[in-house]
C-alpha positions in Angstrom: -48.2 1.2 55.4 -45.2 2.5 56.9 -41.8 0.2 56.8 -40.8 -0.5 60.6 -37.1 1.3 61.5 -35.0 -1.6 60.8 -36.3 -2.5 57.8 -36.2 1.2 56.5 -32.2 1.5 57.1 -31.8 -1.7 55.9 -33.4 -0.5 52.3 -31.8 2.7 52.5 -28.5 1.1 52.7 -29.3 -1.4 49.8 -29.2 1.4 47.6 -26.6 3.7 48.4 -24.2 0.2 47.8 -25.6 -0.2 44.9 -25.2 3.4 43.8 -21.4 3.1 44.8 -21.2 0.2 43.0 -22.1 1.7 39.8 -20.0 4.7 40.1 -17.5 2.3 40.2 -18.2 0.4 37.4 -18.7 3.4 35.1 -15.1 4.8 36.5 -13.5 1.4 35.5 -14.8 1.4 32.3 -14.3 4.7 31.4 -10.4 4.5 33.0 -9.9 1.2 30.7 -11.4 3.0 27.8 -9.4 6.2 28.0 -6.5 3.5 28.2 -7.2 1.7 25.2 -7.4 5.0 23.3 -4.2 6.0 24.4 -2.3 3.1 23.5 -4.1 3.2 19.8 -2.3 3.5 16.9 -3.4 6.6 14.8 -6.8 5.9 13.2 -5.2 6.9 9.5 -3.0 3.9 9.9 -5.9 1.6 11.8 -7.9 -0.4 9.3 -10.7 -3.3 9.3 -10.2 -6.0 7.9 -12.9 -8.4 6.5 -10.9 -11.4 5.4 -9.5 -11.8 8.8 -12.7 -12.5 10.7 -14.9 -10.2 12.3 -12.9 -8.8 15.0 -9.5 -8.4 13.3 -7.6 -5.1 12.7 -4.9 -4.5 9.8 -2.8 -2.6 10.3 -1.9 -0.2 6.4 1.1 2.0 6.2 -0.8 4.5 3.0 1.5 5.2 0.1 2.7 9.0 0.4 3.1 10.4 -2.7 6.4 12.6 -3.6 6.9 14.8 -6.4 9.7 13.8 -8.7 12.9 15.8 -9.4 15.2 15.2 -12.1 17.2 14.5 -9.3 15.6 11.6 -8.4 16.7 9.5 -11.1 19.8 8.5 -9.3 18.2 7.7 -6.5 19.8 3.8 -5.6 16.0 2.6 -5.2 15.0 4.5 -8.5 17.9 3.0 -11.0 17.1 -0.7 -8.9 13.1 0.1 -9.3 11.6 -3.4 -10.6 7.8 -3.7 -12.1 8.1 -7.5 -14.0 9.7 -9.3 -16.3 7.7 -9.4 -19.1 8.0 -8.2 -22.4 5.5 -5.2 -21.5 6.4 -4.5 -18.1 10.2 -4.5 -18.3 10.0 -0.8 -20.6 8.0 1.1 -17.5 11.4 0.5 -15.1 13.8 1.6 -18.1 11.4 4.5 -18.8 11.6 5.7 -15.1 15.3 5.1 -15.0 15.9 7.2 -19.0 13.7 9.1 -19.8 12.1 11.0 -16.6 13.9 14.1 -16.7 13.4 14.5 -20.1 9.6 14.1 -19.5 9.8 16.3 -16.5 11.6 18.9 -18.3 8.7 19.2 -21.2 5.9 19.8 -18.6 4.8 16.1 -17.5 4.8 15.7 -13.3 6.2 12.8 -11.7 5.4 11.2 -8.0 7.1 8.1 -6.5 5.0 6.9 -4.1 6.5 5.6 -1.2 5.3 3.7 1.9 4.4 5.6 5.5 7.0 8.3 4.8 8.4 11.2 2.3 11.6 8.9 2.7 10.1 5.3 3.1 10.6 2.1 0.4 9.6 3.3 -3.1 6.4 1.2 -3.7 5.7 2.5 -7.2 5.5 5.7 -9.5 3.1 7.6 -12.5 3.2 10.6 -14.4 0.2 12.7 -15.6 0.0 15.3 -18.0 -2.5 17.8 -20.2 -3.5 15.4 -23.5 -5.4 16.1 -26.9 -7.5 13.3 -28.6 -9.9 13.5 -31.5 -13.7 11.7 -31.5 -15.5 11.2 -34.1 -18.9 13.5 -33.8 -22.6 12.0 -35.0 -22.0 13.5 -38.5 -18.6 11.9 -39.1 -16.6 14.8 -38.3 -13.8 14.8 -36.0 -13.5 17.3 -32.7 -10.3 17.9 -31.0 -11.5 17.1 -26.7 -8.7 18.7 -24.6 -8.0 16.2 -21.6 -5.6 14.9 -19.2 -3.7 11.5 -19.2 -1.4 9.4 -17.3 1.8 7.8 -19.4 3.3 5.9 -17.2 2.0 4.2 -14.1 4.3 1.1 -12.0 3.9 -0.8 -8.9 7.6 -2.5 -7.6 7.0 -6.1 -8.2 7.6 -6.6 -4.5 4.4 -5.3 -3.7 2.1 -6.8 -6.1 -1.3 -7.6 -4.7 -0.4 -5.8 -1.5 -1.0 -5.3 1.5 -2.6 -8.4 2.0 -5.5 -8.6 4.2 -7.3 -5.3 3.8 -9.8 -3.6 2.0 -9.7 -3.6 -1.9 -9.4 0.3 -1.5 -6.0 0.3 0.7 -4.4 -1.8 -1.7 -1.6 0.1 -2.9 -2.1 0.1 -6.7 -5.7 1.3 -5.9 -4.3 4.2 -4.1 -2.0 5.0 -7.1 -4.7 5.4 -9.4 -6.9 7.0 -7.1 -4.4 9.8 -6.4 -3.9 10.1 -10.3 -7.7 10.6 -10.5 -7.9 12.9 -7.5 -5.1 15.2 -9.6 -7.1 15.3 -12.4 -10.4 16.9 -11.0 -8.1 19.2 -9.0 -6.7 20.3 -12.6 -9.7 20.5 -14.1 -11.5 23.0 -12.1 -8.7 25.1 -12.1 -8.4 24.4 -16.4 -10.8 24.9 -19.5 -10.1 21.1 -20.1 -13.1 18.4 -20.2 -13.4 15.7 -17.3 -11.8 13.8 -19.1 -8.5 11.0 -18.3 -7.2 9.2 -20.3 -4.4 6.0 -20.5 -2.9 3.6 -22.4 -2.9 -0.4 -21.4 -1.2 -3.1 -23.2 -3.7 -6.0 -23.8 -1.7 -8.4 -22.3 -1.8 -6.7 -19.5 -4.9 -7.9 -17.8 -4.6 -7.5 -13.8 -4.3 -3.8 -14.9 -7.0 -3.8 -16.9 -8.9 -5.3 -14.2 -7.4 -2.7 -11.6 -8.3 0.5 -14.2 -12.1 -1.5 -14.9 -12.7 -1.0 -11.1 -11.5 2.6 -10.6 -14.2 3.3 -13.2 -12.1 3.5 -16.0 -13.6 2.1 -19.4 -12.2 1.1 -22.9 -12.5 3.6 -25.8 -13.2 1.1 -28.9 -12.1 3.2 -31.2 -9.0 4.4 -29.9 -5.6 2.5 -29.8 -2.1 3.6 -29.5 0.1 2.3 -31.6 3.2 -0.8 -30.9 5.1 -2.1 -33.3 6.1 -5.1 -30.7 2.2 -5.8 -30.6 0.9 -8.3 -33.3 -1.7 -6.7 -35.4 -3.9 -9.8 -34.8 -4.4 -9.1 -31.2 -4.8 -5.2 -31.3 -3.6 -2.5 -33.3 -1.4 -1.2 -30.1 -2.3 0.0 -26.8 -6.2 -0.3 -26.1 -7.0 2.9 -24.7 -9.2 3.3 -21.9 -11.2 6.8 -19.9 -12.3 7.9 -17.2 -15.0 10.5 -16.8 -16.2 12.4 -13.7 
């Protein structure tokens, strides 16, 4: 059956409202999206945040790393540079502020790594170099393994456990060491070395231990570096620790 006139433009008109209805809720949304995206902040900067409930953002300036001059060592921030007061943490601020350019100068590269910018607040600094250990092989023997290894790596007290808030990967030791490890397999393919990196920890030092544990790091046993100002009955020196890729 046909609908009567009236009834028919009565219809018709039904749906061309809603039609312009919907083209004007599509053009809203999409107008207050495009808006939104506009007044973002950079999405290197933007960063979820699990601690702060489902629908929070944190907001994490990443460390920019900055090769080291000899320079650099009298920088104000570099001679004031701060990484604890304990017996084992005091040496890694005196080493950055004596014996850097030294280092530097024999072949060892340096990066302070400082916060958003080339020029921002120095948050910490490392060094990496080429390294030879010796293993012990199956049959007792010992084989020279060619590697790489990082001295010296410090965060500035003032940024311990930072940022707060974030993932455990933005945290700003994490992305020191994960740099570190990013320079080693760039060396390595361009090297006849073994994947191979090596460092040094004091055992009293156990939030870095814990820090080097979960960048995949592990302890080498049988290799120690030797401390006189580390009592024989709690390690022979230094407990050495790899990393393999």
């Amino acid at each position: 059956a046909e609908f009567p006139q009236r009834l028919r433009v009565r219809f018709l008109g039904g749906l061309v409202g809603i039609a312009w209805r919907s083209v004007f809720f599509l053009a809203f949304h999409v107008s207050t999206y495009r808006t939104a995206q506009a007044n973002a902040k950079p999405s290197c900067i933007r960063r979820f945040s699990r601690s702060c409930g489902a629908n929070a953002v944190a907001t994490i300036e990443r460390l920019v790393p900055v090769r080291m001059k000899r320079e650099d060592m009298n920088r104000d921030d570099v001679k004031a540079f701060r990484c604890g007061s304990l017996p084992h943490e005091k040496p890694l601020a005196e080493w950055l502020k004596t014996t850097t350019a030294e280092r530097i100068k024999s072949g060892h590269k340096y990066w302070l790594y400082r916060l958003g910018s080339a020029d921002g607040p120095l948050v910490g600094y490392s060094s990496f170099t080429t390294h030879k250990i010796e293993t012990t092989e199956p049959d007792g023997s010992w084989k020279e393994v060619k590697c790489y290894e990082i001295p010296q790596l410090a965060l500035h007290e003032d940024y311990w456990g930072k940022p707060k808030g974030c993932v455990v990967e933005e945290k700003y030791s994490r992305q020191i060491v994960r740099h570190l490890q990013q320079q080693a397999r760039e060396a390595q393919q361009k090297g006849n070395r073994e994947p191979l990196l090596i460092l040094y920890v004091h055992p009293g030092a156990a939030p870095a231990q814990s820090l080097y544990l979960a960048c995949g790091f592990t302890f080498a046993p049988d290799r120690f570096l030797p401390c006189p100002d580390i009592h024989p009955d709690v390690a022979p020196g230094y407990l050495g620790m790899d990393y393999v890729w």
